Amino acid sequence: MSSNRDGFSSTFGVLAATLGSAVGLGNIWKFPYLTGSNGGAGFLLVYLLATLLVGLPVMIAEIAIGRAARGDAVSAFERLRPGRGWGMIGVMGLLAALLIMAFYSEVAGWVFAYVAKAAAGGLLSSDPKLLSDAFGALVADPVSALMWQWVVLALVGGILSFGVSRGIEAVTKRLMPILFLLLVLICVRGLTLPGASAGLAFLFSPDFSKITPAVVLVAVGLAFFKLSIGMGTMVTYGSYFRADQNIPMTATRVMLADLTVSMLAGIAIFPAVFAFGFKPEAGPSLVFITIPAVFAGMPGGAFFMVAFFVLTAFAALGAMLSIVEVPVAVIAERFGLKRWQAALISVGVIGAVGSLAALSGSLTADWKLFGLNPFDLFDFVSSNLLLPAGGILIALFVGHSWGRGAWLRELSNDGALANQALAGALFVLVRWVSPVLIALVMLKGLGAF
Ligand code: TRP
């Protein structure tokens, strides 16, 4: 069975696809706006700690589970420890995938719309009022919001139909390097703006007064979101890893590269925020109003702005492929459907639920649960509840059910790698530290004590 299963074909392909999953709107949209609205450097520091202590070990755990079992996010757990209900983790992951895609595809839709707007030359201005009005108009129009979301979903479904190596790997391998280069270029531009230093100070000198338990939970949620962990994406991708791939090393590289992209995005955005008199607390609209301003006064700005949104669209695409691959793999493998059928079903369900989020700037703006409209609710429930809870369960599965022996064998490629000490230390982290830490942060962040 596993011999004719599709998978990633080269080490670079593995890296590109996994990094393609990690790098996305989380870096270019979510990281800057959360850092901006939660006080800057202090938030960044908590996020870094969460990434190292919890994110990386859980990411390694997910990939190891997937590769050991060579199965989709539900089957993998059942295959490694049959009959004990661990498949529930995958089922929870399917729900998380649905909720994340419901708002993610909408933000990706804004990005695609901005590609079109920028190409038509409509965004070249450094007037904050004009730019926020332009963004507001887009979000408030139900027809364009829905249309762009469906364009995005059709594209994702189409690429996934081609499969793992010819779809996911082929696309991400080409896009990731270009994204990186362009981001560096934009950073250089941002740093040479007059008044750039205030932005850097905001990003790098911490003010701990803003760090409340709720903010710590947001930082942990972001760490999960960034590394694509807690819902089975990395289990699914791990199942496509080659047998000789060094899992801890690959995960560490992806984590570092992802962090670099986030920092570059921060350096691209915050100097401009301060230079043009925007507010760092703008929230989800932050990139959509600051980035055009960065380019407005620059020679060749019109071209670079189009390029920026095109590449953000690609980054979003690589991430969405990995989210939707979770249900696609489950449906295709468990029900024996063709990939295109599985993709169609997944995208259809996401589109139906996602419409509620897409209309959050217009028709469903007043549909509130716990004071949150559908867009914010989907984001909060998935990032701050489902992903961390999934992380706890995955860590418990490895530490208390799958066990140390299987863990060491999988991380060392059956003894081929001399990393016993490292794998042993990671096991202690996964068995005790990560689940306890996540649970404490969740309980405290939600105000349980
Ligand atoms: N990491 C991606 C980003 O930063 C989003 C993403 C992809 C994701 N797959 C995921 C988030 C799985 C949570 C779980 O944009």
Short mmCIF file of C-alpha atoms and ligand atoms in Angstrom, two decimals:
data_model
loop_
_atom_site.label_atom_id
_atom_site.label_comp_id
_atom_site.label_asym_id
_atom_site.label_seq_id
_atom_site.Cartn_x
_atom_site.Cartn_y
_atom_site.Cartn_z
CA MET A 1 0.00 0.00 0.00
CA SER A 2 2.60 2.56 1.05
CA SER A 3 4.73 1.87 -2.03
CA ASN A 4 2.26 3.33 -4.50
CA ARG A 5 1.18 6.15 -2.20
CA ASP A 6 2.01 9.60 -3.58
CA GLY A 7 4.61 11.63 -1.67
CA PHE A 8 7.23 14.36 -1.90
CA SER A 9 9.94 13.40 -4.37
CA SER A 10 13.05 15.24 -3.15
CA THR A 11 14.57 16.74 -0.02
CA PHE A 12 14.11 20.22 -1.47
CA GLY A 13 10.53 19.34 -2.32
CA VAL A 14 9.87 18.30 1.28
CA LEU A 15 11.36 21.51 2.56
CA ALA A 16 9.49 23.69 0.06
CA ALA A 17 6.13 22.07 0.74
CA THR A 18 6.54 22.12 4.52
CA LEU A 19 7.80 25.67 4.52
CA GLY A 20 5.08 26.50 2.01
CA SER A 21 2.61 25.32 4.61
CA ALA A 22 4.17 27.27 7.47
CA VAL A 23 4.68 30.51 5.58
CA GLY A 24 1.44 32.18 4.70
CA LEU A 25 -0.97 34.86 5.78
CA GLY A 26 0.15 34.00 9.29
CA ASN A 27 3.48 35.72 8.58
CA ILE A 28 2.40 38.58 6.41
CA TRP A 29 -1.03 39.38 7.80
CA LYS A 30 -1.58 37.83 11.25
CA PHE A 31 1.88 38.16 12.81
CA PRO A 32 2.20 41.91 12.08
CA TYR A 33 -1.30 42.80 13.17
CA LEU A 34 -1.19 40.76 16.36
CA THR A 35 2.24 42.13 17.23
CA GLY A 36 0.91 45.61 16.50
CA SER A 37 -2.19 45.33 18.63
CA ASN A 38 -0.51 43.51 21.53
CA GLY A 39 2.30 45.91 22.27
CA GLY A 40 5.17 44.93 19.97
CA ALA A 41 8.43 43.48 21.28
CA GLY A 42 7.05 41.95 24.50
CA PHE A 43 4.51 39.96 22.49
CA LEU A 44 7.25 38.93 20.09
CA LEU A 45 9.29 37.52 22.95
CA VAL A 46 6.41 35.43 24.31
CA TYR A 47 5.72 34.20 20.80
CA LEU A 48 9.37 33.15 20.42
CA LEU A 49 9.29 31.21 23.69
CA ALA A 50 6.05 29.48 22.70
CA THR A 51 7.55 28.53 19.35
CA LEU A 52 10.65 26.97 20.91
CA LEU A 53 9.18 25.27 24.00
CA VAL A 54 5.90 24.08 22.55
CA GLY A 55 5.74 24.66 18.81
CA LEU A 56 8.85 22.89 17.66
CA PRO A 57 8.40 19.72 19.77
CA VAL A 58 4.76 19.37 18.69
CA MET A 59 5.71 19.94 15.06
CA ILE A 60 8.33 17.20 15.24
CA ALA A 61 5.80 14.93 16.93
CA GLU A 62 3.22 15.46 14.19
CA ILE A 63 5.65 14.77 11.36
CA ALA A 64 6.97 11.66 13.11
CA ILE A 65 3.45 10.31 13.65
CA GLY A 66 2.55 10.88 10.01
CA ARG A 67 5.68 9.29 8.61
CA ALA A 68 5.57 6.30 10.94
CA ALA A 69 1.95 5.57 10.04
CA ARG A 70 1.91 6.72 6.39
CA GLY A 71 -1.70 7.68 6.75
CA ASP A 72 -4.09 10.64 6.79
CA ALA A 73 -4.73 12.68 9.94
CA VAL A 74 -7.40 10.30 11.30
CA SER A 75 -5.95 6.96 10.17
CA ALA A 76 -2.41 7.76 11.36
CA PHE A 77 -3.38 7.77 15.04
CA GLU A 78 -5.55 4.67 14.66
CA ARG A 79 -2.83 2.80 12.84
CA LEU A 80 -0.15 3.47 15.48
CA ARG A 81 -2.37 2.70 18.49
CA PRO A 82 -5.49 0.89 17.23
CA GLY A 83 -8.79 0.83 19.06
CA ARG A 84 -8.15 3.48 21.69
CA GLY A 85 -10.02 6.39 20.18
CA TRP A 86 -6.97 8.51 19.32
CA GLY A 87 -8.43 9.01 15.82
CA MET A 88 -10.55 11.68 17.54
CA ILE A 89 -7.53 13.99 17.29
CA GLY A 90 -7.84 13.81 13.52
CA VAL A 91 -11.58 14.38 13.62
CA MET A 92 -11.03 17.49 15.75
CA GLY A 93 -8.42 18.50 13.18
CA LEU A 94 -10.99 18.32 10.41
CA LEU A 95 -13.18 20.76 12.30
CA ALA A 96 -10.21 23.07 12.88
CA ALA A 97 -9.31 22.88 9.18
CA LEU A 98 -12.85 23.89 8.24
CA LEU A 99 -12.94 26.85 10.62
CA ILE A 100 -9.48 28.08 9.69
CA MET A 101 -10.20 27.87 5.97
CA ALA A 102 -13.51 29.65 6.49
CA PHE A 103 -11.72 32.89 7.40
CA TYR A 104 -8.35 32.21 5.75
CA SER A 105 -9.90 31.90 2.30
CA GLU A 106 -11.59 35.24 2.88
CA VAL A 107 -8.36 37.05 3.78
CA ALA A 108 -6.71 35.34 0.81
CA GLY A 109 -9.62 36.70 -1.25
CA TRP A 110 -8.76 40.24 -0.09
CA VAL A 111 -5.18 39.63 -1.19
CA PHE A 112 -6.29 38.45 -4.62
CA ALA A 113 -8.59 41.47 -4.91
CA TYR A 114 -5.64 43.70 -4.02
CA VAL A 115 -3.60 42.13 -6.78
CA ALA A 116 -6.29 43.22 -9.21
CA LYS A 117 -6.64 46.68 -7.65
CA ALA A 118 -2.88 47.25 -7.58
CA ALA A 119 -2.54 46.11 -11.18
CA ALA A 120 -5.19 48.62 -12.17
CA GLY A 121 -3.15 51.32 -10.42
CA GLY A 122 -5.85 52.05 -7.88
CA LEU A 123 -3.89 51.95 -4.63
CA LEU A 124 -1.00 54.36 -5.07
CA SER A 125 -1.47 56.77 -2.20
CA SER A 126 0.14 57.40 1.16
CA ASP A 127 -2.98 59.01 2.62
CA PRO A 128 -4.11 56.78 5.54
CA LYS A 129 -7.73 57.85 5.19
CA LEU A 130 -7.94 57.03 1.51
CA LEU A 131 -6.33 53.65 1.99
CA SER A 132 -8.53 52.61 4.90
CA ASP A 133 -11.59 53.69 2.93
CA ALA A 134 -10.52 51.55 -0.02
CA PHE A 135 -10.10 48.52 2.23
CA GLY A 136 -13.38 49.19 4.03
CA ALA A 137 -15.23 49.37 0.72
CA LEU A 138 -13.90 45.97 -0.33
CA VAL A 139 -14.84 44.27 2.93
CA ALA A 140 -18.29 45.82 3.03
CA ASP A 141 -19.29 44.65 -0.45
CA PRO A 142 -20.91 41.19 -0.15
CA VAL A 143 -20.63 40.35 -3.85
CA SER A 144 -16.92 40.98 -4.23
CA ALA A 145 -16.16 39.36 -0.85
CA LEU A 146 -17.89 36.13 -1.90
CA MET A 147 -16.55 36.18 -5.42
CA TRP A 148 -12.90 36.48 -4.40
CA GLN A 149 -13.27 33.79 -1.76
CA TRP A 150 -14.64 31.38 -4.36
CA VAL A 151 -11.89 32.20 -6.83
CA VAL A 152 -9.39 31.27 -4.12
CA LEU A 153 -11.17 28.05 -3.20
CA ALA A 154 -11.47 26.95 -6.83
CA LEU A 155 -7.74 27.44 -7.28
CA VAL A 156 -6.89 25.47 -4.14
CA GLY A 157 -9.22 22.62 -5.11
CA GLY A 158 -7.80 22.56 -8.63
CA ILE A 159 -4.17 22.30 -7.55
CA LEU A 160 -4.94 19.63 -4.95
CA SER A 161 -6.61 17.53 -7.64
CA PHE A 162 -3.19 17.13 -9.26
CA GLY A 163 -1.90 15.29 -6.22
CA VAL A 164 1.00 15.63 -3.83
CA SER A 165 4.13 15.68 -5.98
CA ARG A 166 2.65 17.13 -9.19
CA GLY A 167 0.31 19.55 -7.38
CA ILE A 168 1.52 20.68 -3.97
CA GLU A 169 5.25 20.12 -4.42
CA ALA A 170 5.46 21.50 -7.95
CA VAL A 171 3.73 24.75 -6.99
CA THR A 172 5.49 25.45 -3.69
CA LYS A 173 8.98 24.66 -5.02
CA ARG A 174 8.71 27.49 -7.51
CA LEU A 175 7.05 30.06 -5.32
CA MET A 176 8.92 29.99 -2.02
CA PRO A 177 12.29 31.32 -3.25
CA ILE A 178 10.71 34.25 -5.10
CA LEU A 179 8.65 35.21 -2.08
CA PHE A 180 11.75 35.40 0.06
CA LEU A 181 13.65 37.65 -2.34
CA LEU A 182 10.80 40.06 -2.76
CA LEU A 183 10.31 40.40 0.96
CA VAL A 184 13.97 41.31 1.46
CA LEU A 185 13.60 43.99 -1.16
CA ILE A 186 10.56 45.49 0.56
CA CYS A 187 12.41 45.50 3.89
CA VAL A 188 15.21 47.53 2.39
CA ARG A 189 12.65 50.01 1.14
CA GLY A 190 10.88 50.15 4.52
CA LEU A 191 14.15 50.70 6.39
CA THR A 192 15.17 53.59 4.18
CA LEU A 193 11.95 55.51 4.83
CA PRO A 194 12.42 58.67 6.91
CA GLY A 195 11.31 57.88 10.48
CA ALA A 196 11.82 54.13 10.13
CA SER A 197 13.52 53.82 13.51
CA ALA A 198 10.31 54.28 15.53
CA GLY A 199 8.97 51.14 13.88
CA LEU A 200 12.05 49.17 14.75
CA ALA A 201 11.93 50.34 18.35
CA PHE A 202 8.32 49.17 18.54
CA LEU A 203 9.29 45.78 17.16
CA PHE A 204 12.41 45.25 19.24
CA SER A 205 12.18 47.03 22.60
CA PRO A 206 9.75 45.21 24.88
CA ASP A 207 7.06 46.76 27.09
CA PHE A 208 5.86 43.99 29.38
CA SER A 209 2.90 45.90 30.77
CA LYS A 210 0.80 44.71 27.80
CA ILE A 211 1.45 41.01 28.49
CA THR A 212 -1.71 39.65 30.12
CA PRO A 213 -2.68 35.95 30.33
CA ALA A 214 -5.07 36.49 27.42
CA VAL A 215 -2.21 37.92 25.36
CA VAL A 216 -0.02 34.92 26.20
CA LEU A 217 -2.78 32.63 24.90
CA VAL A 218 -2.90 34.66 21.69
CA ALA A 219 0.89 34.25 21.33
CA VAL A 220 0.66 30.49 21.83
CA GLY A 221 -2.23 30.33 19.34
CA LEU A 222 -0.10 32.25 16.86
CA ALA A 223 2.83 29.87 17.36
CA PHE A 224 0.55 26.94 16.51
CA PHE A 225 -0.98 28.74 13.57
CA LYS A 226 2.41 29.75 12.21
CA LEU A 227 3.90 26.25 12.32
CA SER A 228 0.70 24.70 10.94
CA ILE A 229 0.38 22.42 13.95
CA GLY A 230 -2.38 21.16 16.22
CA MET A 231 -4.80 19.87 13.59
CA GLY A 232 -3.03 17.21 11.54
CA THR A 233 -1.49 19.23 8.70
CA MET A 234 1.97 18.13 9.71
CA VAL A 235 0.76 14.57 10.29
CA THR A 236 -0.54 14.55 6.74
CA TYR A 237 2.60 16.14 5.26
CA GLY A 238 4.79 13.90 7.42
CA SER A 239 3.11 10.92 5.79
CA TYR A 240 4.55 12.17 2.47
CA PHE A 241 8.08 12.61 3.86
CA ARG A 242 10.84 10.39 2.52
CA ALA A 243 12.07 7.64 4.82
CA ASP A 244 15.60 9.10 4.91
CA GLN A 245 14.46 12.63 5.80
CA ASN A 246 15.92 13.94 9.08
CA ILE A 247 12.74 15.00 10.87
CA PRO A 248 14.10 17.14 13.76
CA MET A 249 16.47 18.92 11.38
CA THR A 250 13.80 19.59 8.77
CA ALA A 251 11.36 20.89 11.38
CA THR A 252 14.01 23.17 12.89
CA ARG A 253 14.90 24.59 9.48
CA VAL A 254 11.27 25.23 8.66
CA MET A 255 10.74 26.88 12.04
CA LEU A 256 13.75 29.18 11.56
CA ALA A 257 12.86 30.07 7.98
CA ASP A 258 9.27 30.75 9.00
CA LEU A 259 10.47 33.00 11.81
CA THR A 260 12.76 34.84 9.41
CA VAL A 261 9.86 35.51 7.06
CA SER A 262 7.75 36.82 9.94
CA MET A 263 10.54 39.12 11.08
CA LEU A 264 11.06 40.35 7.53
CA ALA A 265 7.34 41.05 7.27
CA GLY A 266 7.52 42.97 10.56
CA ILE A 267 10.50 44.96 9.33
CA ALA A 268 8.71 45.63 6.05
CA ILE A 269 5.58 46.90 7.77
CA PHE A 270 6.29 48.66 11.07
CA PRO A 271 8.74 51.33 9.89
CA ALA A 272 6.09 52.33 7.35
CA VAL A 273 3.36 52.34 9.99
CA PHE A 274 5.26 54.92 12.01
CA ALA A 275 6.70 56.84 9.07
CA PHE A 276 3.24 57.51 7.61
CA GLY A 277 1.42 58.02 10.88
CA PHE A 278 -0.70 54.85 10.86
CA LYS A 279 -1.66 53.09 14.09
CA PRO A 280 0.03 49.73 14.82
CA GLU A 281 -3.25 48.61 16.48
CA ALA A 282 -5.20 48.75 13.20
CA GLY A 283 -6.00 45.01 13.42
CA PRO A 284 -6.71 42.78 10.42
CA SER A 285 -6.62 45.70 7.98
CA LEU A 286 -3.00 46.59 8.87
CA VAL A 287 -1.13 45.22 5.84
CA PHE A 288 -3.83 46.27 3.45
CA ILE A 289 -3.47 49.93 4.37
CA THR A 290 0.23 50.23 5.19
CA ILE A 291 1.84 48.28 2.37
CA PRO A 292 0.33 50.44 -0.39
CA ALA A 293 1.66 53.50 1.45
CA VAL A 294 5.19 52.05 1.49
CA PHE A 295 5.16 51.74 -2.25
CA ALA A 296 3.31 54.94 -3.07
CA GLY A 297 6.28 57.28 -3.02
CA MET A 298 8.84 54.87 -4.41
CA PRO A 299 10.21 54.72 -7.95
CA GLY A 300 8.69 51.64 -9.56
CA GLY A 301 6.25 51.47 -6.66
CA ALA A 302 3.32 50.41 -8.79
CA PHE A 303 5.24 47.39 -10.02
CA PHE A 304 6.51 46.36 -6.60
CA MET A 305 3.10 46.65 -5.05
CA VAL A 306 1.60 44.26 -7.58
CA ALA A 307 4.54 41.93 -6.97
CA PHE A 308 4.03 42.09 -3.22
CA PHE A 309 0.38 41.12 -3.34
CA VAL A 310 1.01 38.45 -5.95
CA LEU A 311 3.58 36.86 -3.70
CA THR A 312 1.39 37.18 -0.63
CA ALA A 313 -1.27 35.41 -2.67
CA PHE A 314 1.22 32.62 -3.42
CA ALA A 315 2.23 32.34 0.23
CA ALA A 316 -1.44 32.07 1.18
CA LEU A 317 -1.89 29.45 -1.51
CA GLY A 318 0.91 27.20 -0.22
CA ALA A 319 -0.58 27.35 3.26
CA MET A 320 -4.13 26.69 2.09
CA LEU A 321 -2.99 23.66 0.09
CA SER A 322 -1.71 22.18 3.34
CA ILE A 323 -4.88 22.95 5.29
CA VAL A 324 -7.26 21.54 2.69
CA GLU A 325 -4.98 18.54 2.08
CA VAL A 326 -6.03 17.33 5.55
CA PRO A 327 -9.69 16.65 4.63
CA VAL A 328 -8.76 15.68 1.07
CA ALA A 329 -6.43 12.92 2.32
CA VAL A 330 -8.96 11.70 4.88
CA ILE A 331 -11.81 11.59 2.36
CA ALA A 332 -9.74 10.07 -0.45
CA GLU A 333 -8.05 7.41 1.69
CA ARG A 334 -10.89 6.40 3.97
CA PHE A 335 -13.72 6.48 1.47
CA GLY A 336 -11.70 5.48 -1.58
CA LEU A 337 -12.74 8.54 -3.58
CA LYS A 338 -10.64 10.15 -6.29
CA ARG A 339 -8.56 13.16 -5.24
CA TRP A 340 -10.57 15.56 -7.38
CA GLN A 341 -13.78 14.32 -5.79
CA ALA A 342 -12.33 14.71 -2.31
CA ALA A 343 -11.10 18.20 -3.22
CA LEU A 344 -14.50 19.20 -4.56
CA ILE A 345 -16.29 18.05 -1.41
CA SER A 346 -13.78 19.78 0.87
CA VAL A 347 -13.84 23.06 -0.99
CA GLY A 348 -17.64 22.96 -1.21
CA VAL A 349 -18.11 22.57 2.53
CA ILE A 350 -15.49 25.24 3.25
CA GLY A 351 -17.18 27.61 0.82
CA ALA A 352 -20.56 27.16 2.48
CA VAL A 353 -19.29 27.80 6.00
CA GLY A 354 -16.74 30.35 4.79
CA SER A 355 -19.46 32.52 3.25
CA LEU A 356 -20.51 33.45 6.76
CA ALA A 357 -17.02 34.81 7.37
CA ALA A 358 -16.83 36.48 3.98
CA LEU A 359 -20.01 38.36 4.75
CA SER A 360 -18.81 39.47 8.20
CA GLY A 361 -18.11 42.94 6.83
CA SER A 362 -21.66 43.21 5.53
CA LEU A 363 -24.66 40.89 5.94
CA THR A 364 -23.50 38.80 8.91
CA ALA A 365 -21.71 41.63 10.74
CA ASP A 366 -24.31 41.53 13.52
CA TRP A 367 -24.48 37.75 13.89
CA LYS A 368 -22.60 37.59 17.15
CA LEU A 369 -21.67 34.77 19.46
CA PHE A 370 -19.68 35.71 22.59
CA GLY A 371 -19.52 39.19 21.07
CA LEU A 372 -17.67 37.95 17.97
CA ASN A 373 -18.88 38.01 14.36
CA PRO A 374 -18.39 34.80 12.32
CA PHE A 375 -14.98 35.87 10.99
CA ASP A 376 -13.55 36.64 14.44
CA LEU A 377 -15.30 33.67 16.03
CA PHE A 378 -13.83 31.14 13.55
CA ASP A 379 -10.39 32.65 14.06
CA PHE A 380 -10.63 32.66 17.86
CA VAL A 381 -12.06 29.16 18.22
CA SER A 382 -9.58 27.57 15.84
CA SER A 383 -6.36 29.41 16.75
CA ASN A 384 -6.84 29.81 20.48
CA LEU A 385 -8.90 26.74 21.37
CA LEU A 386 -8.77 23.91 18.82
CA LEU A 387 -5.10 24.14 17.81
CA PRO A 388 -3.69 24.29 21.37
CA ALA A 389 -6.09 21.55 22.48
CA GLY A 390 -4.97 19.45 19.51
CA GLY A 391 -1.38 20.14 20.52
CA ILE A 392 -2.02 18.85 24.03
CA LEU A 393 -3.61 15.65 22.71
CA ILE A 394 -0.84 15.03 20.17
CA ALA A 395 1.79 15.47 22.89
CA LEU A 396 -0.11 13.14 25.21
CA PHE A 397 -0.47 10.59 22.44
CA VAL A 398 3.27 10.50 21.83
CA GLY A 399 4.34 10.74 25.45
CA HIS A 400 1.87 8.37 27.03
CA SER A 401 0.63 6.00 24.34
CA TRP A 402 2.97 5.69 21.37
CA GLY A 403 5.97 5.65 23.69
CA ARG A 404 9.65 6.39 23.89
CA GLY A 405 10.94 3.40 21.90
CA ALA A 406 8.85 4.10 18.81
CA TRP A 407 9.66 7.82 19.10
CA LEU A 408 13.43 7.24 19.18
CA ARG A 409 13.23 4.83 16.25
CA GLU A 410 11.22 7.23 14.12
CA LEU A 411 13.33 10.32 14.86
CA SER A 412 16.59 8.45 14.20
CA ASN A 413 15.33 6.81 10.99
CA ASP A 414 15.67 3.38 12.61
CA GLY A 415 19.05 4.15 14.11
CA ALA A 416 20.62 5.62 10.95
CA LEU A 417 20.97 9.07 12.57
CA ALA A 418 23.06 9.57 15.70
CA ASN A 419 20.54 11.80 17.48
CA GLN A 420 19.51 9.69 20.49
CA ALA A 421 20.31 12.39 23.06
CA LEU A 422 18.38 15.05 21.17
CA ALA A 423 15.42 12.75 20.56
CA GLY A 424 15.43 11.74 24.23
CA ALA A 425 15.34 15.36 25.36
CA LEU A 426 12.53 16.10 22.89
CA PHE A 427 10.60 13.18 24.32
CA VAL A 428 10.71 14.70 27.80
CA LEU A 429 9.48 18.01 26.35
CA VAL A 430 6.63 16.34 24.50
CA ARG A 431 5.68 14.01 27.35
CA TRP A 432 5.60 16.54 30.17
CA VAL A 433 6.53 20.12 29.36
CA SER A 434 4.44 20.90 26.27
CA PRO A 435 1.08 19.51 27.44
CA VAL A 436 1.31 21.06 30.91
CA LEU A 437 2.46 24.41 29.57
CA ILE A 438 -0.25 24.58 26.90
CA ALA A 439 -2.93 23.56 29.40
CA LEU A 440 -1.85 26.22 31.89
CA VAL A 441 -1.77 28.93 29.25
CA MET A 442 -5.21 27.93 27.95
CA LEU A 443 -6.86 27.81 31.37
CA LYS A 444 -5.29 31.05 32.52
CA GLY A 445 -5.88 32.79 29.19
CA LEU A 446 -9.56 31.87 29.25
CA GLY A 447 -9.84 33.11 32.81
CA ALA A 448 -10.36 29.73 34.50
CA PHE A 449 -8.24 30.73 37.50
N1 TRP B 1 0.88 28.33 8.84
C1 TRP B 1 0.02 28.95 7.87
C2 TRP B 1 0.21 30.45 7.91
O1 TRP B 1 0.96 30.94 8.66
C3 TRP B 1 -1.43 28.59 8.07
C4 TRP B 1 -1.65 27.14 8.17
C5 TRP B 1 -1.38 26.19 7.24
C6 TRP B 1 -2.15 26.45 9.29
N2 TRP B 1 -1.68 24.94 7.71
C7 TRP B 1 -2.16 25.07 8.98
C8 TRP B 1 -2.56 26.88 10.53
C9 TRP B 1 -2.58 24.15 9.91
C10 TRP B 1 -3.00 25.94 11.45
C11 TRP B 1 -2.98 24.60 11.16
O2 TRP B 1 -0.41 31.17 7.19
#
